[in-house]
Amino acid sequence: MDKESLLKVLGLGHLVGKNPSLDVHSPIDGALLAKVTLTTSQETQEAIHRALEAFEIWRAVPAPKRGMLMRLFADELRHHKEALGTLVTLENGKILQEGLGEVQEMIDIADFVVGLSRQLYGLTIASERPAHKMLETWHPLGPIGVISPFNFPVAVWCWNFALAIVCGDPVIWKPSEKTPLTALAVVTLFKRALSKFSEAPPSLLEIVIGGKDCTLKLLESPHLPLISATGSTNMGRTIAPIVAQRFGRLILELGGNNGMILTPSADLSLALKAILFSAIGTAGQRCTSLRRLIIHESLLDTFLPKLQKHYQSIKIGDPLKDTTLVGPLIDEHAFEKMQQALQAAQQQGGTVFGGERVLEEEYPRAYYVKPAIVRMPTQTDIVKTETFAPILYVISYKNFADALEMHNDVPQGLSSCIFTNDLREAELFLSSQGSDCGIANVNIGPSGAEIGGAFGGDKESGGGREAGSDCWKTYMRRATNTINFSSSLPLAQGIKFGENN
Ligand code: UN1
């Protein structure tokens, strides 16, 4: 399907060739995909007000009915998986398999929340007073601002959106300015689902595309009780104080610096596969990408050359071709950051393998690179810094305790894994003295999490949790209720008040 027809199928035909403010280029070849109008801060304000009105209606719709809307949306996604996955690839540059995987992740979370909509349970709690009952009830919170990144232009948004909708909260979505088309296509698909559902207000989902002004409007608005933002740690540092100032709730999903401990007892062929997918997949542009390989010194001389050999033969190029494993970086800035990191690594004693630009003649306006492996003597400053590119730092260890210490000695705490067949090592890694990350895996790489679990990490990774498990609770307001069905008024803590008067 050519680009124009693809945009038409996804309801974006009107954007082709128009002339407003934001040019959207494909990282595959730098070609112009479409032009998109930027939202002004006045329009953002209006969107917030519409979402607020929608909240008044939506919060009164029973949760299982709200779930039915997500079922319709999941059907639209299933129906358009191929087209939407292709658009993800065109606009973001990840290989088609991963573009399709991203849409599947949306379908999975949409299916998950259909069931969840019947399980927004509260507790009943034993009261200390006779003939009293205590319980917890969960209520819709209000319109939610979702700020999503370029690297998962739709899946990460959908984790938030799906939960918000069944919890009774409208969403205002600010997608990355690097990937607005995928977002607009998804809004069109959601509107189709909405048109089949009579009880839903039209403003359940608002989209704003813009820079600082429009982001600031969302962050500062007292009408958005929760802001969920995914991006770099620097972005988190900027936005968190603004939301905290007005006591807004925040879900932050920020940078990762994910490690793998590779031990002598590991199944090395499994480990190799896991390293390839997690270090070079998505061209190293996942927050869960593998960035540090902490390898036992006895394995280094045999394993590292094998890994380098595999890196040599990786097919880099057009992400729409099914033999390609590594597509382009998102833009020139990403390429420069990668080169700066490699230079810094060399200055800090590293030996760099790969990392150079390739296919420059064929694609002069795109940035394809060879994934890099960097052998480091120790875990220096650059290794402790997240660079959003395919760079794998390799550091060796002698004792398991040192490996664990090194593993946790970075500012980030998102995802982690160990490859071992030693039960003690595996269990220690998962224990309170083990990995300090929000995600800790055994014999699985750090990337590619399923939606059923809570996703997110601690330290500079932001502390937020999204997707499955009980993450829905952050999108709701909890009330503790005490009901007295006796004919007296006993006070808690045994207090006697005014009884001697
Ligand atoms: C991200 O890169 O921000 O676990 C999210 C994973 C994907 C999500 C990554 N399911 O790698």
PDB file of C-alpha atoms in Angstrom, residues 16-115:
ATOM      1  CA  VAL A  16      -1.818  14.983   2.910  1.00  0.00           C
ATOM      2  CA  GLY A  17      -0.443  18.061   1.190  1.00  0.00           C
ATOM      3  CA  LYS A  18      -2.066  20.675   3.458  1.00  0.00           C
ATOM      4  CA  ASN A  19      -0.052  23.578   4.678  1.00  0.00           C
ATOM      5  CA  PRO A  20      -0.204  24.304   8.404  1.00  0.00           C
ATOM      6  CA  SER A  21       2.583  24.129  10.953  1.00  0.00           C
ATOM      7  CA  LEU A  22       4.221  20.771  11.696  1.00  0.00           C
ATOM      8  CA  ASP A  23       5.996  18.775   8.983  1.00  0.00           C
ATOM      9  CA  VAL A  24       6.067  15.073   9.747  1.00  0.00           C
ATOM     10  CA  HIS A  25       8.986  13.212   8.187  1.00  0.00           C
ATOM     11  CA  SER A  26       9.636   9.499   8.062  1.00  0.00           C
ATOM     12  CA  PRO A  27      12.902   8.481   9.725  1.00  0.00           C
ATOM     13  CA  ILE A  28      13.173   5.767   7.061  1.00  0.00           C
ATOM     14  CA  ASP A  29      14.194   8.172   4.282  1.00  0.00           C
ATOM     15  CA  GLY A  30      13.486  11.660   5.598  1.00  0.00           C
ATOM     16  CA  ALA A  31      10.513  12.038   3.199  1.00  0.00           C
ATOM     17  CA  LEU A  32       7.619  14.296   4.134  1.00  0.00           C
ATOM     18  CA  LEU A  33       4.673  12.162   5.270  1.00  0.00           C
ATOM     19  CA  ALA A  34       2.147  14.883   6.050  1.00  0.00           C
ATOM     20  CA  LYS A  35       1.600  18.317   7.535  1.00  0.00           C
ATOM     21  CA  VAL A  36      -0.226  18.625  10.816  1.00  0.00           C
ATOM     22  CA  THR A  37      -1.808  21.629  12.492  1.00  0.00           C
ATOM     23  CA  LEU A  38      -0.411  22.527  15.914  1.00  0.00           C
ATOM     24  CA  THR A  39      -2.848  23.084  18.769  1.00  0.00           C
ATOM     25  CA  THR A  40      -2.720  26.539  20.340  1.00  0.00           C
ATOM     26  CA  SER A  41      -2.795  27.008  24.091  1.00  0.00           C
ATOM     27  CA  GLN A  42      -6.285  28.512  23.783  1.00  0.00           C
ATOM     28  CA  GLU A  43      -7.452  25.367  21.978  1.00  0.00           C
ATOM     29  CA  THR A  44      -5.792  23.252  24.660  1.00  0.00           C
ATOM     30  CA  GLN A  45      -7.775  25.137  27.289  1.00  0.00           C
ATOM     31  CA  GLU A  46     -10.982  24.485  25.335  1.00  0.00           C
ATOM     32  CA  ALA A  47     -10.108  20.787  25.074  1.00  0.00           C
ATOM     33  CA  ILE A  48      -9.682  20.645  28.862  1.00  0.00           C
ATOM     34  CA  HIS A  49     -13.131  22.154  29.322  1.00  0.00           C
ATOM     35  CA  ARG A  50     -14.725  19.703  26.919  1.00  0.00           C
ATOM     36  CA  ALA A  51     -13.043  16.835  28.769  1.00  0.00           C
ATOM     37  CA  LEU A  52     -14.385  18.204  32.032  1.00  0.00           C
ATOM     38  CA  GLU A  53     -17.916  18.213  30.627  1.00  0.00           C
ATOM     39  CA  ALA A  54     -17.417  14.689  29.332  1.00  0.00           C
ATOM     40  CA  PHE A  55     -16.341  13.609  32.829  1.00  0.00           C
ATOM     41  CA  GLU A  56     -19.691  14.725  34.300  1.00  0.00           C
ATOM     42  CA  ILE A  57     -21.456  12.260  31.991  1.00  0.00           C
ATOM     43  CA  TRP A  58     -18.935   9.421  31.834  1.00  0.00           C
ATOM     44  CA  ARG A  59     -18.466   9.007  35.583  1.00  0.00           C
ATOM     45  CA  ALA A  60     -22.158   8.137  35.909  1.00  0.00           C
ATOM     46  CA  VAL A  61     -22.002   5.329  33.310  1.00  0.00           C
ATOM     47  CA  PRO A  62     -21.554   1.946  35.076  1.00  0.00           C
ATOM     48  CA  ALA A  63     -17.989   0.645  34.774  1.00  0.00           C
ATOM     49  CA  PRO A  64     -18.905  -2.619  32.954  1.00  0.00           C
ATOM     50  CA  LYS A  65     -20.649  -0.485  30.313  1.00  0.00           C
ATOM     51  CA  ARG A  66     -17.541   1.654  30.011  1.00  0.00           C
ATOM     52  CA  GLY A  67     -15.702  -1.596  29.374  1.00  0.00           C
ATOM     53  CA  MET A  68     -17.983  -2.288  26.405  1.00  0.00           C
ATOM     54  CA  LEU A  69     -16.660   0.837  24.699  1.00  0.00           C
ATOM     55  CA  MET A  70     -13.133  -0.534  25.016  1.00  0.00           C
ATOM     56  CA  ARG A  71     -14.310  -3.783  23.459  1.00  0.00           C
ATOM     57  CA  LEU A  72     -15.509  -1.851  20.410  1.00  0.00           C
ATOM     58  CA  PHE A  73     -12.190   0.005  20.294  1.00  0.00           C
ATOM     59  CA  ALA A  74     -10.248  -3.289  20.506  1.00  0.00           C
ATOM     60  CA  ASP A  75     -12.260  -4.522  17.509  1.00  0.00           C
ATOM     61  CA  GLU A  76     -11.280  -1.427  15.498  1.00  0.00           C
ATOM     62  CA  LEU A  77      -7.638  -2.037  16.412  1.00  0.00           C
ATOM     63  CA  ARG A  78      -7.834  -5.707  15.438  1.00  0.00           C
ATOM     64  CA  HIS A  79      -9.386  -4.736  12.138  1.00  0.00           C
ATOM     65  CA  HIS A  80      -6.704  -2.118  11.382  1.00  0.00           C
ATOM     66  CA  LYS A  81      -3.691  -3.842  12.932  1.00  0.00           C
ATOM     67  CA  GLU A  82      -1.797  -4.165   9.653  1.00  0.00           C
ATOM     68  CA  ALA A  83      -2.392  -0.560   8.529  1.00  0.00           C
ATOM     69  CA  LEU A  84      -1.727   0.978  11.933  1.00  0.00           C
ATOM     70  CA  GLY A  85       1.375  -1.167  12.502  1.00  0.00           C
ATOM     71  CA  THR A  86       2.682  -0.033   9.118  1.00  0.00           C
ATOM     72  CA  LEU A  87       2.077   3.596  10.003  1.00  0.00           C
ATOM     73  CA  VAL A  88       3.999   3.089  13.286  1.00  0.00           C
ATOM     74  CA  THR A  89       6.903   1.796  11.207  1.00  0.00           C
ATOM     75  CA  LEU A  90       6.680   4.632   8.673  1.00  0.00           C
ATOM     76  CA  GLU A  91       6.551   7.338  11.290  1.00  0.00           C
ATOM     77  CA  ASN A  92       8.815   5.873  13.981  1.00  0.00           C
ATOM     78  CA  GLY A  93      11.175   3.629  11.988  1.00  0.00           C
ATOM     79  CA  LYS A  94      10.860   0.463  14.133  1.00  0.00           C
ATOM     80  CA  ILE A  95      10.717  -2.722  12.067  1.00  0.00           C
ATOM     81  CA  LEU A  96       7.283  -3.862  10.913  1.00  0.00           C
ATOM     82  CA  GLN A  97       7.210  -6.856  13.291  1.00  0.00           C
ATOM     83  CA  GLU A  98       7.643  -4.407  16.150  1.00  0.00           C
ATOM     84  CA  GLY A  99       5.148  -1.957  14.643  1.00  0.00           C
ATOM     85  CA  LEU A 100       2.580  -4.765  14.576  1.00  0.00           C
ATOM     86  CA  GLY A 101       3.654  -5.827  18.077  1.00  0.00           C
ATOM     87  CA  GLU A 102       2.945  -2.337  19.306  1.00  0.00           C
ATOM     88  CA  VAL A 103      -0.624  -2.479  17.971  1.00  0.00           C
ATOM     89  CA  GLN A 104      -0.996  -5.944  19.527  1.00  0.00           C
ATOM     90  CA  GLU A 105       0.039  -4.411  22.856  1.00  0.00           C
ATOM     91  CA  MET A 106      -2.830  -1.927  22.443  1.00  0.00           C
ATOM     92  CA  ILE A 107      -5.264  -4.740  21.671  1.00  0.00           C
ATOM     93  CA  ASP A 108      -4.042  -6.695  24.699  1.00  0.00           C
ATOM     94  CA  ILE A 109      -4.555  -3.841  27.136  1.00  0.00           C
ATOM     95  CA  ALA A 110      -7.932  -2.991  25.580  1.00  0.00           C
ATOM     96  CA  ASP A 111      -9.027  -6.623  26.087  1.00  0.00           C
ATOM     97  CA  PHE A 112      -7.595  -6.612  29.618  1.00  0.00           C
ATOM     98  CA  VAL A 113      -9.667  -3.606  30.679  1.00  0.00           C
ATOM     99  CA  VAL A 114     -12.916  -5.120  29.389  1.00  0.00           C
ATOM    100  CA  GLY A 115     -12.557  -7.700  32.180  1.00  0.00           C
TER     101      GLY A 115
END
